[in-house]
XYZ file of N, CA, C and O in Angstrom:
788
model
N 19.357 16.590 -16.930
C 19.131 17.327 -18.244
C 18.547 18.412 -18.290
O 19.112 19.429 -19.084
N 17.261 18.098 -17.695
C 16.441 19.397 -17.744
C 17.333 20.778 -16.903
O 17.068 21.909 -17.489
N 17.872 20.257 -15.755
C 18.563 21.439 -14.918
C 19.570 22.009 -15.879
O 19.940 23.254 -15.697
N 20.255 21.181 -16.399
C 21.476 21.518 -17.542
C 20.610 22.584 -18.451
O 21.560 23.894 -19.020
N 19.648 22.094 -19.299
C 19.440 22.966 -20.229
C 18.780 24.129 -19.544
O 19.094 25.420 -20.472
N 18.281 24.329 -18.357
C 17.738 25.660 -17.761
C 19.095 26.368 -17.614
O 19.077 27.701 -17.673
N 20.080 25.857 -17.257
C 21.268 26.646 -17.089
C 22.076 27.406 -18.317
O 22.343 28.413 -18.243
N 21.768 26.405 -19.365
C 22.386 26.849 -20.529
C 21.455 27.675 -21.378
O 21.884 28.251 -22.341
N 20.315 28.078 -20.926
C 19.300 28.993 -21.472
C 18.746 28.114 -22.459
O 17.713 29.065 -23.227
N 18.584 26.974 -22.650
C 17.923 26.029 -23.574
C 16.379 26.231 -23.270
O 15.296 26.431 -24.019
N 15.761 26.121 -22.079
C 14.581 26.280 -21.524
C 14.358 27.361 -20.737
O 15.257 27.935 -19.821
N 13.346 27.801 -20.604
C 12.672 28.617 -19.400
C 12.218 27.739 -18.139
O 12.044 27.027 -18.221
N 12.226 28.682 -17.207
C 11.924 28.245 -15.689
C 10.652 27.506 -15.615
O 10.557 26.379 -15.313
N 9.538 28.195 -16.546
C 8.402 27.830 -16.432
C 8.229 26.337 -17.615
O 7.456 25.712 -17.199
N 9.125 26.283 -18.604
C 9.255 25.028 -19.018
C 9.300 24.015 -18.408
O 8.995 22.724 -18.273
N 10.464 23.751 -17.086
C 11.131 22.622 -17.073
C 10.801 22.473 -15.247
O 10.898 21.514 -14.833
N 10.480 23.702 -14.589
C 10.596 23.678 -13.165
C 9.673 22.447 -12.572
O 9.919 21.931 -11.995
N 8.129 22.545 -13.466
C 7.218 21.617 -12.719
C 7.759 20.078 -12.867
O 7.651 19.131 -12.172
N 8.303 19.817 -14.278
C 8.994 18.468 -14.245
C 10.112 18.248 -13.573
O 10.245 17.036 -12.782
N 11.128 19.053 -13.017
C 12.375 18.980 -12.222
C 11.729 18.347 -10.902
O 12.140 17.731 -10.181
N 10.485 19.245 -10.205
C 10.196 19.113 -8.812
C 9.432 17.649 -9.106
O 9.583 17.129 -8.145
N 8.943 17.240 -10.155
C 8.012 16.054 -10.197
C 8.986 14.848 -9.903
O 8.950 13.949 -9.200
N 10.006 15.000 -11.244
C 11.410 13.918 -10.983
C 12.169 13.825 -9.710
O 12.474 12.766 -9.192
N 12.243 14.999 -8.927
C 13.168 15.189 -7.939
C 12.021 14.622 -6.449
O 12.900 13.775 -5.859
N 10.881 14.379 -6.876
C 10.039 13.823 -5.533
C 9.820 12.529 -6.382
O 9.785 11.514 -5.203
N 9.894 11.856 -7.232
C 9.830 10.881 -7.433
C 11.133 9.728 -7.085
O 11.264 8.880 -6.269
N 12.208 10.615 -7.096
C 13.166 10.255 -6.923
C 13.614 10.097 -5.103
O 14.104 8.967 -4.802
N 13.381 10.828 -4.369
C 13.148 10.991 -3.123
C 12.218 9.884 -2.734
O 12.441 9.345 -1.595
N 11.169 9.484 -3.444
C 10.254 8.404 -3.137
C 10.883 6.926 -3.063
O 10.785 6.105 -2.200
N 11.549 6.929 -4.088
C 12.333 5.703 -4.737
C 13.567 5.782 -3.711
O 13.662 4.141 -3.060
N 14.292 6.674 -3.049
C 15.112 6.345 -2.252
C 14.918 6.200 -0.655
O 15.230 4.886 0.056
N 13.368 6.449 -0.586
C 12.948 6.407 0.933
C 12.227 4.920 0.753
O 12.582 3.982 1.788
N 11.769 4.687 -0.500
C 11.595 3.154 -0.457
C 12.493 1.843 -0.460
O 12.734 1.022 0.404
N 13.726 2.475 -1.073
C 14.780 1.427 -0.958
C 15.325 1.311 0.310
O 15.829 0.343 0.846
N 15.283 2.540 1.162
C 16.129 2.607 2.446
C 15.131 1.486 3.439
O 15.480 0.721 4.091
N 13.959 1.799 3.076
C 12.768 1.354 3.993
C 13.220 -0.358 3.669
O 12.920 -1.431 4.691
N 12.827 -0.774 2.189
C 13.260 -2.183 2.020
C 14.463 -2.808 2.741
O 14.316 -4.113 2.978
N 15.745 -1.970 2.536
C 16.833 -2.581 2.948
C 16.670 -2.887 4.568
O 16.961 -3.899 5.055
N 15.954 -2.128 5.061
C 15.843 -2.269 6.468
C 15.042 -3.532 7.094
O 15.252 -4.219 7.788
N 13.976 -3.365 6.223
C 13.124 -4.998 6.598
C 13.645 -5.942 5.850
O 13.093 -6.944 6.802
N 14.306 -6.137 5.052
C 14.994 -7.276 4.720
C 16.399 -7.587 5.682
O 17.043 -9.035 5.496
N 16.854 -6.740 6.434
C 17.718 -7.334 7.373
C 17.389 -7.928 8.295
O 16.309 -7.985 9.088
N 17.865 -9.224 8.236
C 17.481 -10.313 9.254
C 17.321 -9.894 10.616
O 16.699 -10.469 11.564
N 18.526 -8.919 11.019
C 18.621 -8.559 12.663
C 17.641 -7.355 12.745
O 17.372 -6.997 14.156
N 17.019 -7.065 11.913
C 15.854 -5.684 11.746
C 14.519 -6.489 12.550
O 14.173 -7.324 12.141
N 14.305 -5.679 13.643
C 13.267 -6.272 14.422
C 11.991 -5.025 14.751
O 12.318 -3.985 14.842
N 10.984 -5.741 14.105
C 9.787 -4.447 14.309
C 9.141 -4.234 15.916
O 9.687 -5.093 16.657
N 8.715 -3.038 15.955
C 8.073 -2.795 17.614
C 7.123 -3.570 17.770
O 6.578 -4.228 16.987
N 7.219 -4.394 19.171
C 5.836 -5.042 19.241
C 5.055 -4.461 20.358
O 5.631 -4.292 21.560
N 4.162 -4.028 20.158
C 3.119 -3.374 21.078
C 1.876 -3.832 20.980
O 1.211 -4.082 19.856
N 1.194 -3.696 22.368
C -0.262 -4.551 22.022
C -1.324 -3.207 21.573
O -1.102 -1.872 22.007
N -2.058 -3.722 20.826
C -2.753 -2.426 20.302
C -4.445 -3.117 19.814
O -4.439 -4.452 20.016
N -5.359 -2.097 19.556
C -6.952 -2.870 19.442
C -6.963 -2.204 18.014
O -6.745 -1.410 17.587
N -7.605 -3.436 17.266
C -7.559 -3.552 15.954
C -8.814 -2.287 15.339
O -8.339 -1.969 14.229
N -9.620 -2.243 16.314
C -10.279 -0.778 15.555
C -9.990 0.516 15.689
O -10.074 1.121 14.694
N -8.785 0.505 16.554
C -8.269 2.103 16.679
C -7.022 1.881 15.756
O -7.136 2.881 14.990
N -6.527 0.653 15.050
C -5.517 0.951 13.800
C -6.601 1.112 12.452
O -5.996 2.034 11.926
N -7.570 0.670 12.458
C -8.484 0.846 11.220
C -8.683 2.117 10.971
O -8.696 2.836 10.295
N -8.955 2.747 12.248
C -9.442 4.154 12.314
C -8.687 5.213 11.697
O -8.655 6.230 11.094
N -7.471 4.558 12.507
C -6.179 5.471 11.828
C -6.099 5.526 10.000
O -5.725 6.354 9.697
N -6.011 4.267 9.763
C -6.180 4.054 8.571
C -7.112 4.877 7.628
O -6.487 5.222 6.686
N -8.078 4.713 8.086
C -9.164 5.396 7.234
C -9.138 7.076 7.374
O -9.295 7.696 6.424
N -8.637 7.413 8.631
C -8.233 8.930 8.391
C -7.357 9.133 7.303
O -7.667 10.166 6.940
N -6.466 8.549 7.249
C -5.085 8.610 6.332
C -5.719 8.587 4.887
O -5.134 9.133 3.872
N -6.438 7.595 5.047
C -7.106 7.035 3.275
C -8.214 8.149 3.017
O -7.792 7.830 1.620
N -8.535 8.730 3.678
C -9.250 9.826 2.853
C -9.236 10.483 2.013
O -10.018 10.864 1.013
N -7.784 10.971 1.952
C -7.306 12.037 0.917
C -6.892 11.117 -0.096
O -7.049 11.604 -1.283
N -6.560 9.763 -0.217
C -6.273 8.822 -1.645
C -7.631 9.054 -2.180
O -7.581 8.937 -3.248
N -8.582 8.609 -1.571
C -10.013 8.232 -2.278
C -10.628 9.379 -2.919
O -11.528 9.697 -3.478
N -10.160 10.734 -2.248
C -10.984 12.016 -2.974
C -10.459 12.174 -4.280
O -11.323 12.916 -4.735
N -9.162 11.590 -4.403
C -8.763 12.116 -5.648
C -9.578 11.841 -7.056
O -9.969 12.566 -7.956
N -10.143 10.545 -6.821
C -10.927 10.102 -7.749
C -12.410 9.894 -7.513
O -13.300 9.267 -7.983
N -12.605 10.811 -6.674
C -14.182 10.762 -5.837
C -14.781 9.026 -5.682
O -16.048 8.822 -5.971
N -13.726 8.468 -5.126
C -14.040 7.109 -4.725
C -14.615 7.002 -3.304
O -14.545 8.080 -2.571
N -15.047 5.970 -2.725
C -15.719 5.766 -1.259
C -15.197 4.585 -0.774
O -15.095 3.670 -1.460
N -14.752 5.207 0.323
C -14.224 3.827 1.337
C -15.184 3.411 1.903
O -15.857 4.092 3.079
N -15.659 2.096 1.829
C -16.741 1.512 2.988
C -16.142 0.563 3.867
O -15.063 -0.157 3.462
N -16.416 0.981 5.338
C -15.578 -0.048 6.352
C -16.858 -0.985 7.088
O -17.974 -0.652 7.286
N -16.603 -2.192 7.145
C -17.509 -3.034 7.940
C -16.404 -3.597 8.885
O -15.206 -4.115 8.580
N -16.794 -3.606 10.048
C -15.917 -4.150 11.164
C -16.918 -5.010 11.996
O -17.772 -4.805 12.162
N -16.286 -6.015 12.680
C -17.095 -6.703 13.977
C -17.051 -5.998 15.146
O -15.873 -5.312 15.310
N -17.810 -5.811 16.015
C -18.149 -4.850 16.982
C -17.247 -5.203 18.172
O -17.030 -4.236 18.758
N -17.069 -6.364 18.542
C -16.328 -6.586 19.812
C -14.710 -6.397 19.657
O -14.232 -6.277 18.560
N -14.214 -5.958 20.757
C -12.750 -5.549 20.742
C -11.845 -6.614 20.489
O -12.023 -7.562 20.940
N -10.706 -6.510 19.637
C -9.890 -7.436 19.018
C -8.598 -6.841 19.094
O -8.366 -5.362 18.832
N -7.628 -7.461 19.961
C -6.399 -6.766 20.177
C -5.317 -7.589 19.235
O -5.383 -8.912 19.159
N -4.173 -7.340 19.117
C -3.392 -7.615 18.607
C -1.995 -7.246 19.036
O -1.694 -6.307 20.061
N -0.702 -7.665 18.459
C 0.486 -7.148 18.735
C 1.479 -6.985 17.642
O 1.487 -7.928 16.439
N 1.814 -5.833 17.512
C 2.800 -5.406 16.383
C 3.479 -4.013 16.410
O 3.134 -2.848 17.322
N 3.680 -3.694 15.440
C 4.219 -1.955 15.027
C 3.194 -1.668 14.572
O 2.940 -1.856 13.065
N 2.225 -0.790 15.078
C 1.189 -0.227 14.505
C 1.576 0.871 13.341
O 0.846 0.802 12.126
N 2.524 1.463 13.083
C 2.696 2.573 12.100
C 3.281 1.816 10.946
O 2.813 2.141 9.942
N 4.097 0.275 11.204
C 4.171 -0.230 9.820
C 2.938 -0.999 9.288
O 2.853 -1.019 8.182
N 2.177 -1.494 10.265
C 0.861 -2.011 9.917
C 0.199 -1.002 9.103
O -0.745 -1.251 8.228
N -0.224 0.275 9.526
C -0.846 1.170 8.943
C -0.307 1.534 7.718
O -0.803 1.538 6.747
N 0.782 1.638 7.484
C 1.552 1.747 6.387
C 1.670 0.720 5.359
O 1.139 0.870 3.968
N 1.433 -0.752 5.631
C 1.095 -1.810 5.089
C -0.243 -1.594 4.517
O -0.562 -1.992 3.090
N -1.463 -1.488 5.280
C -2.588 -1.054 4.735
C -2.709 -0.125 3.815
O -3.784 0.188 2.648
N -2.286 1.069 4.191
C -2.485 2.234 3.209
C -1.621 2.076 1.605
O -2.383 2.597 0.911
N -0.713 1.416 1.652
C -0.059 1.030 0.591
C -1.158 0.112 -0.343
O -1.348 0.556 -1.719
N -1.927 -0.470 0.257
C -2.875 -1.684 -0.656
C -3.976 -0.609 -1.098
O -4.499 -0.543 -2.044
N -4.455 0.319 -0.155
C -5.693 1.230 -0.449
C -4.945 2.200 -1.505
O -5.914 2.618 -2.608
N -3.689 2.707 -1.182
C -3.394 3.482 -2.607
C -3.579 2.813 -3.623
O -4.066 3.318 -4.950
N -2.758 1.519 -4.077
C -2.983 0.909 -5.346
C -4.553 0.562 -5.579
O -4.685 0.794 -6.871
N -5.134 0.551 -4.705
C -6.620 0.183 -4.980
C -7.217 1.494 -5.773
O -7.896 1.485 -6.601
N -6.818 2.708 -4.966
C -7.372 3.777 -5.577
C -7.049 4.071 -7.168
O -7.526 4.517 -7.891
N -5.310 3.893 -7.313
C -4.964 4.087 -8.319
C -5.461 3.139 -9.670
O -5.694 3.708 -10.874
N -5.685 1.879 -9.544
C -6.449 0.847 -10.192
C -7.787 0.712 -10.597
O -8.270 -0.192 -11.113
N -8.612 1.735 -9.721
C -10.033 1.410 -9.576
C -10.699 2.910 -10.626
O -10.128 4.015 -10.586
N -11.905 2.628 -10.828
C -12.025 3.898 -11.666
C -12.729 4.945 -11.069
O -12.939 4.636 -9.753
N -13.005 5.808 -11.306
C -13.760 7.067 -10.813
C -15.056 6.672 -10.109
O -15.741 5.743 -10.751
N -15.879 7.173 -8.984
C -16.711 6.810 -8.190
C -16.712 5.481 -7.584
O -17.958 5.063 -7.524
N -15.877 4.801 -7.765
C -15.945 3.450 -7.434
C -15.982 3.312 -5.987
O -15.387 4.454 -5.124
N -16.214 1.919 -5.345
C -15.931 1.999 -3.957
C -15.013 0.976 -3.407
O -14.464 -0.029 -4.258
N -14.156 1.160 -2.400
C -13.281 0.724 -2.031
C -13.581 -0.003 -0.541
O -14.027 0.956 0.296
N -13.761 -1.320 -0.549
C -14.229 -1.688 0.946
C -12.997 -2.314 1.812
O -12.003 -2.823 1.311
N -13.184 -1.601 3.059
C -12.128 -2.010 4.302
C -12.855 -2.864 5.183
O -13.633 -2.481 5.810
N -12.572 -4.473 5.294
C -13.437 -4.896 6.471
C -12.192 -5.604 7.294
O -11.226 -5.595 6.942
N -12.973 -6.002 8.610
C -12.023 -6.308 9.651
C -12.882 -7.332 10.542
O -14.060 -6.806 10.913
N -12.614 -8.309 10.542
C -13.251 -9.611 11.727
C -12.692 -10.505 11.861
O -11.303 -11.046 11.675
N -13.049 -11.440 12.914
C -12.639 -12.731 13.232
C -12.966 -13.975 12.525
O -13.942 -13.954 11.824
N -12.111 -14.660 12.267
C -12.135 -15.735 11.400
C -11.222 -16.959 12.218
O -10.120 -17.168 12.032
N -12.068 -17.677 12.869
C -11.647 -18.412 14.021
C -10.883 -18.142 15.039
O -11.314 -17.038 15.566
N -9.708 -18.368 15.309
C -8.761 -17.907 16.005
C -7.858 -16.611 15.538
O -6.738 -16.093 15.950
N -8.109 -16.290 14.355
C -7.246 -15.143 13.511
C -8.154 -13.942 13.128
O -9.304 -13.963 13.327
N -7.468 -12.950 12.824
C -8.147 -11.319 12.628
C -7.972 -11.590 11.043
O -6.782 -11.612 10.611
N -8.948 -11.163 10.244
C -8.704 -10.975 9.181
C -9.128 -9.257 8.400
O -10.214 -8.929 8.752
N -7.971 -8.941 8.269
C -8.626 -7.451 7.218
C -8.531 -7.668 6.101
O -7.317 -8.225 5.382
N -9.331 -6.916 5.216
C -9.430 -7.127 4.045
C -9.517 -5.895 3.161
O -10.581 -4.883 3.516
N -9.089 -5.860 2.007
C -9.270 -4.358 1.237
C -9.282 -5.137 0.135
O -8.648 -6.016 -0.936
N -10.777 -4.349 -0.448
C -11.336 -4.838 -2.084
C -11.720 -3.951 -2.939
O -12.181 -2.801 -2.084
N -11.189 -3.764 -4.122
C -11.426 -2.867 -4.870
C -12.439 -3.212 -6.342
O -12.920 -4.368 -6.389
N -12.790 -2.056 -7.087
C -13.849 -2.756 -8.032
C -12.822 -1.970 -9.466
O -13.426 -1.920 -10.472
N -11.389 -2.461 -9.483
C -10.730 -1.864 -10.611
C -10.883 -3.112 -11.576
O -11.702 -4.095 -11.518
N -9.854 -3.054 -12.495
C -9.637 -4.006 -13.641
C -9.344 -5.453 -13.552
O -9.623 -6.310 -14.193
N -8.606 -5.402 -11.982
C -8.194 -7.002 -11.714
C -7.061 -7.372 -12.416
O -6.043 -6.555 -12.881
N -6.628 -8.575 -12.036
C -5.547 -9.231 -12.543
C -5.444 -10.493 -13.158
O -6.504 -11.351 -12.414
N -4.769 -11.122 -13.988
C -4.738 -12.589 -14.221
C -3.845 -13.281 -13.079
O -3.363 -12.677 -12.349
N -3.922 -14.601 -13.154
C -3.320 -15.657 -12.608
C -1.617 -15.302 -12.647
O -1.229 -14.880 -11.468
N -1.371 -14.830 -13.834
C 0.220 -14.615 -13.863
C 0.483 -13.367 -13.307
O 1.539 -13.113 -12.751
N -0.509 -12.283 -13.183
C 0.183 -10.812 -12.580
C 0.157 -11.278 -11.279
O 0.756 -10.590 -10.272
N -0.814 -11.983 -10.577
C -0.808 -12.213 -9.142
C 0.558 -13.023 -8.723
O 0.990 -12.419 -7.750
N 1.083 -13.722 -9.575
C 2.247 -14.446 -9.304
C 3.379 -13.653 -9.007
O 4.240 -13.565 -8.206
N 3.476 -12.491 -9.787
C 4.455 -11.603 -10.087
C 4.165 -10.437 -8.853
O 5.107 -9.373 -9.065
N 3.126 -10.107 -8.364
C 2.959 -9.280 -7.357
C 3.756 -8.845 -6.387
O 4.481 -7.640 -6.526
N 4.418 -9.682 -5.859
C 5.626 -9.440 -4.743
C 7.133 -9.707 -5.187
O 7.938 -9.804 -4.683
N 7.174 -9.463 -6.827
C 8.538 -9.436 -6.980
C 8.914 -8.189 -7.465
O 8.345 -6.932 -7.835
N 10.684 -8.058 -6.727
C 11.086 -6.678 -6.786
C 11.242 -6.189 -7.973
O 11.607 -6.602 -9.387
N 10.907 -4.552 -8.099
C 10.844 -4.260 -9.419
C 9.945 -4.366 -10.373
O 9.968 -3.565 -11.805
N 9.180 -5.383 -10.301
C 7.890 -5.613 -11.173
C 6.836 -4.796 -11.000
O 6.692 -4.518 -10.156
N 6.492 -4.386 -11.842
C 5.383 -3.153 -12.455
C 4.916 -3.270 -13.869
O 5.695 -3.472 -14.588
N 3.483 -2.881 -13.819
C 2.858 -2.942 -14.925
C 2.789 -1.421 -15.376
O 2.031 -0.780 -14.917
N 4.001 -0.896 -16.112
C 4.261 0.235 -16.723
C 3.097 1.045 -17.305
O 2.865 2.289 -16.704
N 1.997 0.236 -18.034
C 0.970 0.824 -18.441
C -0.145 1.483 -17.679
O -0.652 2.557 -17.708
N -0.530 0.662 -16.651
C -1.133 1.305 -15.146
C -0.462 2.229 -14.520
O -1.128 2.523 -13.599
N 0.785 2.004 -14.363
C 1.253 2.599 -13.244
C 2.666 3.255 -13.372
O 3.762 2.869 -12.989
N 2.595 4.471 -14.295
C 3.567 4.928 -14.487
C 4.633 5.755 -13.777
O 5.517 5.711 -13.915
N 3.921 5.715 -12.339
C 4.503 6.591 -11.423
C 5.039 5.611 -10.394
O 5.617 6.173 -9.225
N 4.858 4.297 -10.735
C 5.202 3.398 -9.420
C 6.752 2.941 -9.722
O 7.433 3.302 -10.866
N 7.258 2.449 -8.354
C 8.827 1.932 -8.360
C 8.854 0.696 -8.702
O 10.162 0.128 -8.598
N 7.629 -0.307 -8.265
C 8.247 -1.908 -8.212
C 8.322 -2.061 -7.150
O 8.887 -3.430 -6.832
N 8.222 -1.470 -5.915
C 8.657 -1.797 -4.615
C 7.680 -1.392 -3.228
O 7.806 -2.553 -2.517
N 6.924 -0.670 -4.018
C 5.593 -0.954 -2.918
C 5.109 -1.787 -2.019
O 5.120 -1.986 -0.934
N 4.459 -3.137 -3.489
C 4.264 -4.388 -2.709
C 5.164 -5.075 -2.028
O 4.781 -5.844 -1.149
N 6.408 -5.168 -2.475
C 7.511 -5.717 -1.622
C 7.642 -5.341 -0.224
O 7.695 -6.036 0.675
N 7.411 -4.136 -0.044
C 7.494 -3.571 1.345
C 6.491 -4.326 2.151
O 6.670 -4.364 3.272
N 5.237 -4.068 1.415
C 4.073 -4.841 2.091
C 4.361 -6.053 2.578
O 3.967 -6.519 3.597
N 4.581 -7.108 1.590
C 5.194 -8.032 2.092
C 6.298 -8.385 3.029
O 5.990 -9.382 3.877
N 7.100 -7.470 2.923
C 8.309 -7.514 4.099
C 7.504 -7.182 5.410
O 8.031 -7.785 6.589
N 6.754 -6.254 5.507
C 6.075 -5.867 6.617
C 5.039 -6.984 7.389
O 5.450 -7.496 8.552
N 4.516 -7.510 6.434
C 3.923 -8.823 6.892
C 4.551 -9.869 7.081
O 4.201 -10.274 8.250
N 5.374 -10.336 6.662
C 6.635 -11.283 7.267
C 6.882 -11.097 8.511
O 6.977 -11.854 9.669
N 7.651 -9.853 8.737
C 8.296 -9.646 9.917
C 7.120 -9.790 11.408
O 6.902 -9.671 12.330
N 5.831 -9.537 10.786
C 4.426 -9.741 11.804
C 3.814 -11.133 11.710
O 3.045 -11.355 12.436
N 4.557 -12.171 11.066
C 4.145 -13.356 10.639
C 2.652 -13.308 10.014
O 1.468 -14.203 10.447
N 2.213 -12.467 9.314
C 1.066 -12.148 8.682
C 0.979 -12.716 7.198
O 1.869 -12.896 6.389
N -0.109 -13.592 6.759
C -0.367 -14.327 5.933
C -1.133 -13.342 4.708
O -2.180 -12.851 5.183
N -0.726 -13.264 3.522
C -1.225 -12.489 2.808
C -2.226 -13.169 1.754
O -1.258 -14.066 0.794
N -3.311 -13.144 1.322
C -3.973 -13.938 0.395
C -4.379 -12.675 -0.687
O -5.338 -11.712 -0.401
N -4.662 -13.247 -1.888
C -5.057 -12.130 -2.968
C -5.763 -12.816 -3.957
O -5.645 -14.309 -4.146
N -6.856 -12.393 -4.174
C -8.173 -12.892 -5.161
C -8.338 -11.777 -6.464
O -8.298 -10.511 -5.634
N -8.336 -11.877 -7.243
C -8.594 -10.924 -8.259
C -9.420 -11.742 -9.715
O -9.288 -12.856 -9.940
N -10.659 -10.581 -9.884
C -10.903 -11.162 -11.400
C -10.842 -10.161 -12.352
O -11.271 -9.253 -12.045
N -10.607 -10.255 -13.574
C -10.433 -9.528 -14.720
C -11.713 -8.619 -14.840
O -12.815 -9.250 -14.829
N -11.610 -7.357 -14.784
C -12.568 -6.434 -14.927
C -13.773 -6.315 -13.841
O -14.789 -5.812 -14.031
N -13.254 -7.038 -12.764
C -14.158 -7.099 -11.493
C -13.487 -6.430 -10.464
O -14.121 -5.896 -9.630
N -12.318 -6.594 -10.105
C -11.670 -6.000 -9.016
C -10.590 -7.342 -8.228
O -10.513 -8.291 -8.758
N -10.199 -6.750 -7.332
C -8.889 -7.486 -6.677
C -9.351 -7.260 -4.925
O -9.580 -6.222 -4.444
N -9.061 -8.401 -4.447
C -8.976 -8.504 -2.951
C -8.054 -9.022 -2.152
O -7.396 -9.945 -2.667
N -7.249 -7.837 -1.313
C -6.087 -8.297 -0.465
C -6.576 -8.920 0.866
O -7.557 -8.020 1.449
N -6.470 -9.945 1.161
C -6.829 -10.365 2.900
C -5.358 -10.524 3.643
O -4.326 -11.367 2.991
N -5.470 -9.975 4.922
C -4.604 -10.288 5.794
C -4.747 -10.934 6.869
O -5.779 -10.495 7.565
N -3.979 -12.302 7.051
C -4.249 -13.211 8.012
C -3.740 -12.750 9.226
O -2.304 -13.050 9.168
N -4.085 -12.354 10.470
C -3.063 -11.832 11.419
C -3.561 -12.553 12.689
O -4.720 -13.096 12.760
N -2.919 -12.426 13.649
C -3.019 -12.971 15.015
C -3.899 -12.299 15.968
O -3.048 -10.824 16.408
N -4.339 -12.527 16.716
C -4.981 -11.810 17.706
C -4.232 -11.960 19.165
O -3.421 -13.271 19.439
N -3.735 -11.096 19.673
C -3.197 -11.125 20.844
C -4.092 -11.125 22.188
O -5.078 -10.754 22.632
């Protein structure tokens, strides 16, 4: 509609081009997310399986996450076990999974807050946890986290309700269990229970 208005002379370029660009990018992101989700939901689709070291994966995630936390002057605090820990899976998709949660943490947390990323052993499992200091969620909201197209419009106007579903599908493809804890006005913690290789 904005493009037609521009063509008909109803709007000037300065009036509508920023909005057209924003909505085009939103549509592009939605299409990419839908394609990604479709691929991950295909029972015949297999993720790449390669041996990796968890510290290297976390370092890669942290490098990519720095731009996200800068937006609201937030700080990313990292805690890790020192011993080498190896895993098996698709490193790029695992990175995508963690970055999606960090991205949400930055959106739903106040300026100057701390987002904690931790990694360590728990018995025979590896636990990667991402905790924020955001407004938190109710028990009912937690139940609907991984529901297709479900989003809280008031707090996430630019979301499409697919991001966390993609996170869940990546986790499922890797046999990863996700635990979520949240307290209203205190924050949310996502824990990924993973297998050591």
